[in-house]
CSV table of N, CA and C in Angstrom, one decimal:
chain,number,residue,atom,x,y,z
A,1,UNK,N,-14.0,-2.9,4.1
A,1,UNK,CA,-13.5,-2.3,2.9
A,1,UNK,C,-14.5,-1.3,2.4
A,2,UNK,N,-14.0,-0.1,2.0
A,2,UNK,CA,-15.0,0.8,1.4
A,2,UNK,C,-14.9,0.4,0.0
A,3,UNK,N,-16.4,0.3,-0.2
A,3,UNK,CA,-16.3,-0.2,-1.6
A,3,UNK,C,-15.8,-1.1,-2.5
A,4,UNK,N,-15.2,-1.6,-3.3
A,4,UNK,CA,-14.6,-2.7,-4.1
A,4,UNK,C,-12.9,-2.1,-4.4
A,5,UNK,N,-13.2,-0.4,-4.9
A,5,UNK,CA,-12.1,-0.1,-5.0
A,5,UNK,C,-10.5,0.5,-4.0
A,6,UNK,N,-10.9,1.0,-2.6
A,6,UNK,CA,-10.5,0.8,-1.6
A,6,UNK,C,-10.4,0.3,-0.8
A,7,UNK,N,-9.1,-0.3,-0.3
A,7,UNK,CA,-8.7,-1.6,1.1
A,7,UNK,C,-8.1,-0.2,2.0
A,8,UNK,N,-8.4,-0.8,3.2
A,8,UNK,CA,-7.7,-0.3,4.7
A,8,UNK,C,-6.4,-0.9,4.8
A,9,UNK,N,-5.2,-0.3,5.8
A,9,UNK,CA,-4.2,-0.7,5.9
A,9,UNK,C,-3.9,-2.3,6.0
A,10,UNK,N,-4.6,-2.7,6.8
A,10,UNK,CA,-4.9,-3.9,7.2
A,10,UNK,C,-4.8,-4.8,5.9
A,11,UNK,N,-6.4,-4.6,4.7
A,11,UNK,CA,-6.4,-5.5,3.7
A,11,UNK,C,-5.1,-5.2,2.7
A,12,UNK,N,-4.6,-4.0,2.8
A,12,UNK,CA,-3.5,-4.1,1.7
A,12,UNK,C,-2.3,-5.1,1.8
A,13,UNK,N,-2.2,-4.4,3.3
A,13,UNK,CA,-0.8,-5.4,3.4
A,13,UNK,C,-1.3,-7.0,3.1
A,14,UNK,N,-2.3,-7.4,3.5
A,14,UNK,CA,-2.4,-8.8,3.4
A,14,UNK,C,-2.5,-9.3,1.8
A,15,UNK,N,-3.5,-8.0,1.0
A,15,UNK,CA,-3.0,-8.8,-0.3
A,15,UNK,C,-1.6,-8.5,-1.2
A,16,UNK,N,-0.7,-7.5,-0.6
A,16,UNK,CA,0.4,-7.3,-0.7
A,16,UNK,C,1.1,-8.7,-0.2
A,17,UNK,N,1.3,-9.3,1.0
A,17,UNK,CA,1.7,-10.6,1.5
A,17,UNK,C,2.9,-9.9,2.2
A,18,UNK,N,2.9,-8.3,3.0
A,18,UNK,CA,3.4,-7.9,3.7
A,18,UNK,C,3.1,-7.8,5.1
A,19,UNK,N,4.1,-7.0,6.0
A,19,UNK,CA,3.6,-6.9,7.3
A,19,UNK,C,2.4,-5.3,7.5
A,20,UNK,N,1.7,-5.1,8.2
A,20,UNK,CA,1.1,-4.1,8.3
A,20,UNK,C,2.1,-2.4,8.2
A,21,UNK,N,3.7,-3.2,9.5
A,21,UNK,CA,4.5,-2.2,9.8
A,21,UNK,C,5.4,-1.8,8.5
A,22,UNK,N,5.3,-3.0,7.8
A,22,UNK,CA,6.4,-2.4,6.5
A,22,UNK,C,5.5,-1.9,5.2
A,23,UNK,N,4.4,-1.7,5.3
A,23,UNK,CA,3.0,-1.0,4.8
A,23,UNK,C,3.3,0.2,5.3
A,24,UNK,N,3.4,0.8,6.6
A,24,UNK,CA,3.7,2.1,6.8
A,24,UNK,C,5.0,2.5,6.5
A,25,UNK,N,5.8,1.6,6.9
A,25,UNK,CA,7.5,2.2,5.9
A,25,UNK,C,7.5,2.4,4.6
A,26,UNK,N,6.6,1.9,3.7
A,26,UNK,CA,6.8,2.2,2.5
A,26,UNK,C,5.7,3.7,2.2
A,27,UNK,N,5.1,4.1,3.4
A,27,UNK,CA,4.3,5.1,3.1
A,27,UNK,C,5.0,6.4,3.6
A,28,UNK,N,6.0,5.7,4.4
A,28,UNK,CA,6.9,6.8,4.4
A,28,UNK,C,7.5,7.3,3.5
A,29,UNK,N,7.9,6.2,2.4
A,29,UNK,CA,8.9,6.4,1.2
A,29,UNK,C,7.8,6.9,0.1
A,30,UNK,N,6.3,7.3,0.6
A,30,UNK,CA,6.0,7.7,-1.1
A,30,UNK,C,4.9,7.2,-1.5
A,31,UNK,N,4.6,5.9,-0.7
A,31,UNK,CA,3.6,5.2,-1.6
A,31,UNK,C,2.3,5.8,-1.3
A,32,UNK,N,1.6,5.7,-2.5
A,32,UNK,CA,0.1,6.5,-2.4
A,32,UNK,C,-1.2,6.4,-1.8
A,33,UNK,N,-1.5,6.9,-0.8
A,33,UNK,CA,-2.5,6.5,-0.3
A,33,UNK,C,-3.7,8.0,0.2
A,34,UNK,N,-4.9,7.6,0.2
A,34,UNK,CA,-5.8,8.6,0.5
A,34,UNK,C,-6.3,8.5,1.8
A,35,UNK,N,-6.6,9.8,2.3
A,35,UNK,CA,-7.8,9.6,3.6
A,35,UNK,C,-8.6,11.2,3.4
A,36,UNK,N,-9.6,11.1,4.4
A,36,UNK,CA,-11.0,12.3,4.2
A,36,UNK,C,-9.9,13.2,4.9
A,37,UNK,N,-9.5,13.2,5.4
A,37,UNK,CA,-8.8,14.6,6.5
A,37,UNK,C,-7.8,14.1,7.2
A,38,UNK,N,-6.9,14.9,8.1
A,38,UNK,CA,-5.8,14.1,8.3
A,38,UNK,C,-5.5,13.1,9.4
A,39,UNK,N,-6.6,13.6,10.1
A,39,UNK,CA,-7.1,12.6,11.4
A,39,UNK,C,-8.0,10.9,10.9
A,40,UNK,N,-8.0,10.7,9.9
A,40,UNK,CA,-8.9,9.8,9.3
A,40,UNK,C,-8.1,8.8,9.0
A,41,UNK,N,-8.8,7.6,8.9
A,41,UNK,CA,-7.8,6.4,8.5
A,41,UNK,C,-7.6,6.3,7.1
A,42,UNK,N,-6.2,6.0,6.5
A,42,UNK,CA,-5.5,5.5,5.6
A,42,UNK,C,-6.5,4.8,4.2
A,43,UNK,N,-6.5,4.8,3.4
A,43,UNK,CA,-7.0,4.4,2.5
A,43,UNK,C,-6.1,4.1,1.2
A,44,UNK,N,-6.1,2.4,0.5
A,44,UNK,CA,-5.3,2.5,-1.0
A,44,UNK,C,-6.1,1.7,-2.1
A,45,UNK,N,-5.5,2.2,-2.9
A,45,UNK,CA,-6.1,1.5,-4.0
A,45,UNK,C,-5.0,0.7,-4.8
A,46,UNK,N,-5.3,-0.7,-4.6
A,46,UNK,CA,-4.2,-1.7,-4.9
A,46,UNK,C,-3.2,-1.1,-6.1
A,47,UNK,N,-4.6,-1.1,-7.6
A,47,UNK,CA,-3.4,-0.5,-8.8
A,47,UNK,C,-2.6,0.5,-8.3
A,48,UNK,N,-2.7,1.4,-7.7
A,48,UNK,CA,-1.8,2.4,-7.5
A,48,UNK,C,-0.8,2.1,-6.7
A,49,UNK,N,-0.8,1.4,-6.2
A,49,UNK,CA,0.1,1.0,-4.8
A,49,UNK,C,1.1,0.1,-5.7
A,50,UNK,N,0.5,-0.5,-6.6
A,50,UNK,CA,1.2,-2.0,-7.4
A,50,UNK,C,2.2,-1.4,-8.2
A,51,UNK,N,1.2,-0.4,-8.9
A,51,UNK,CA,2.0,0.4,-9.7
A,51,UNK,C,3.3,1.8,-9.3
A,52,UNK,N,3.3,1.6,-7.8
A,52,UNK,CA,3.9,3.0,-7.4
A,52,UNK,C,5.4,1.7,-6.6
A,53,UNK,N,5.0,0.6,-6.5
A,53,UNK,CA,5.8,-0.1,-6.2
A,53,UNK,C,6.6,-1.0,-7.7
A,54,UNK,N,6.2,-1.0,-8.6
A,54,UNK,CA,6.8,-1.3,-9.6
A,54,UNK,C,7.8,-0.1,-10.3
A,55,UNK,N,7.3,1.0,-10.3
A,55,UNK,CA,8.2,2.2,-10.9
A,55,UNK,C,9.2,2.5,-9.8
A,56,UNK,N,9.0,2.3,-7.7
A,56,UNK,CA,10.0,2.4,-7.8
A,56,UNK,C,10.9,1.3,-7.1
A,57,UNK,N,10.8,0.4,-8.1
A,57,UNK,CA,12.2,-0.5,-8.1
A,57,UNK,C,11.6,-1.9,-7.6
A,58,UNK,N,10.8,-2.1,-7.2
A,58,UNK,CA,10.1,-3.7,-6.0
A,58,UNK,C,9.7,-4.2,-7.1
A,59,UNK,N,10.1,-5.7,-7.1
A,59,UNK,CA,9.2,-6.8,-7.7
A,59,UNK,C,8.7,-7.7,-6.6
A,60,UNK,N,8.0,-8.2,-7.0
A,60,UNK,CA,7.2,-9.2,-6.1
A,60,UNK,C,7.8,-10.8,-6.7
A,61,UNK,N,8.2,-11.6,-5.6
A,61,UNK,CA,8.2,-13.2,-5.5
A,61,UNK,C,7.4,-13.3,-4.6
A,62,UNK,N,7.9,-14.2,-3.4
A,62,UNK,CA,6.9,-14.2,-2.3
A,62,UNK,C,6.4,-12.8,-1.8
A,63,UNK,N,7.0,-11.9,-1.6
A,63,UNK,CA,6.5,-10.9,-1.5
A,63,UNK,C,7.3,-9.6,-2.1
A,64,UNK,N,6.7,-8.5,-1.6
A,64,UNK,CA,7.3,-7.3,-2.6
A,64,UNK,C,8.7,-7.1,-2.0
A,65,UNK,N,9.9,-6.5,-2.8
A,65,UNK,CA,11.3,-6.6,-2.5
A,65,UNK,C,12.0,-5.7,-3.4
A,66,UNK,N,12.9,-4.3,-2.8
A,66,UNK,CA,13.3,-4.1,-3.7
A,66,UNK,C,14.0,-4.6,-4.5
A,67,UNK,N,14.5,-4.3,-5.6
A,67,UNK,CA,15.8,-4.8,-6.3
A,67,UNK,C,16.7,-4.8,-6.1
């Protein structure tokens, strides 16, 4: 983990309680994530991710789901 404030693909999905591969589908649809350049790995910052998954449409039970 870089830092406290950034997880890798890997840690999000897991504190998400998703699969790694449906972590990248939703990054297709939008969800926000950083990296140094474009060759570089993936980087998120949970609030954002939580919050970009709440505005559009997903709530969480056991895991995140649209509506």
């Amino acid at each position: 983990m870089i830092g406290k404030k950034f997880l890798n693909t890997k840690e999000t999905a897991e504190k998400l309680g998703i699969s790694t591969g449906y972590l990248r589908k939703l990054q297709k649809l939008g969800l926000p994530y950083h990296q140094l350049s474009e060759d570089s790995y993936k980087y998120f910052n949970l609030s954002e991710v939580e919050n970009w998954l709440y505005v559009a449409g997903y709530k969480q039970q056991t895991t995140w789901k649209k509506k």
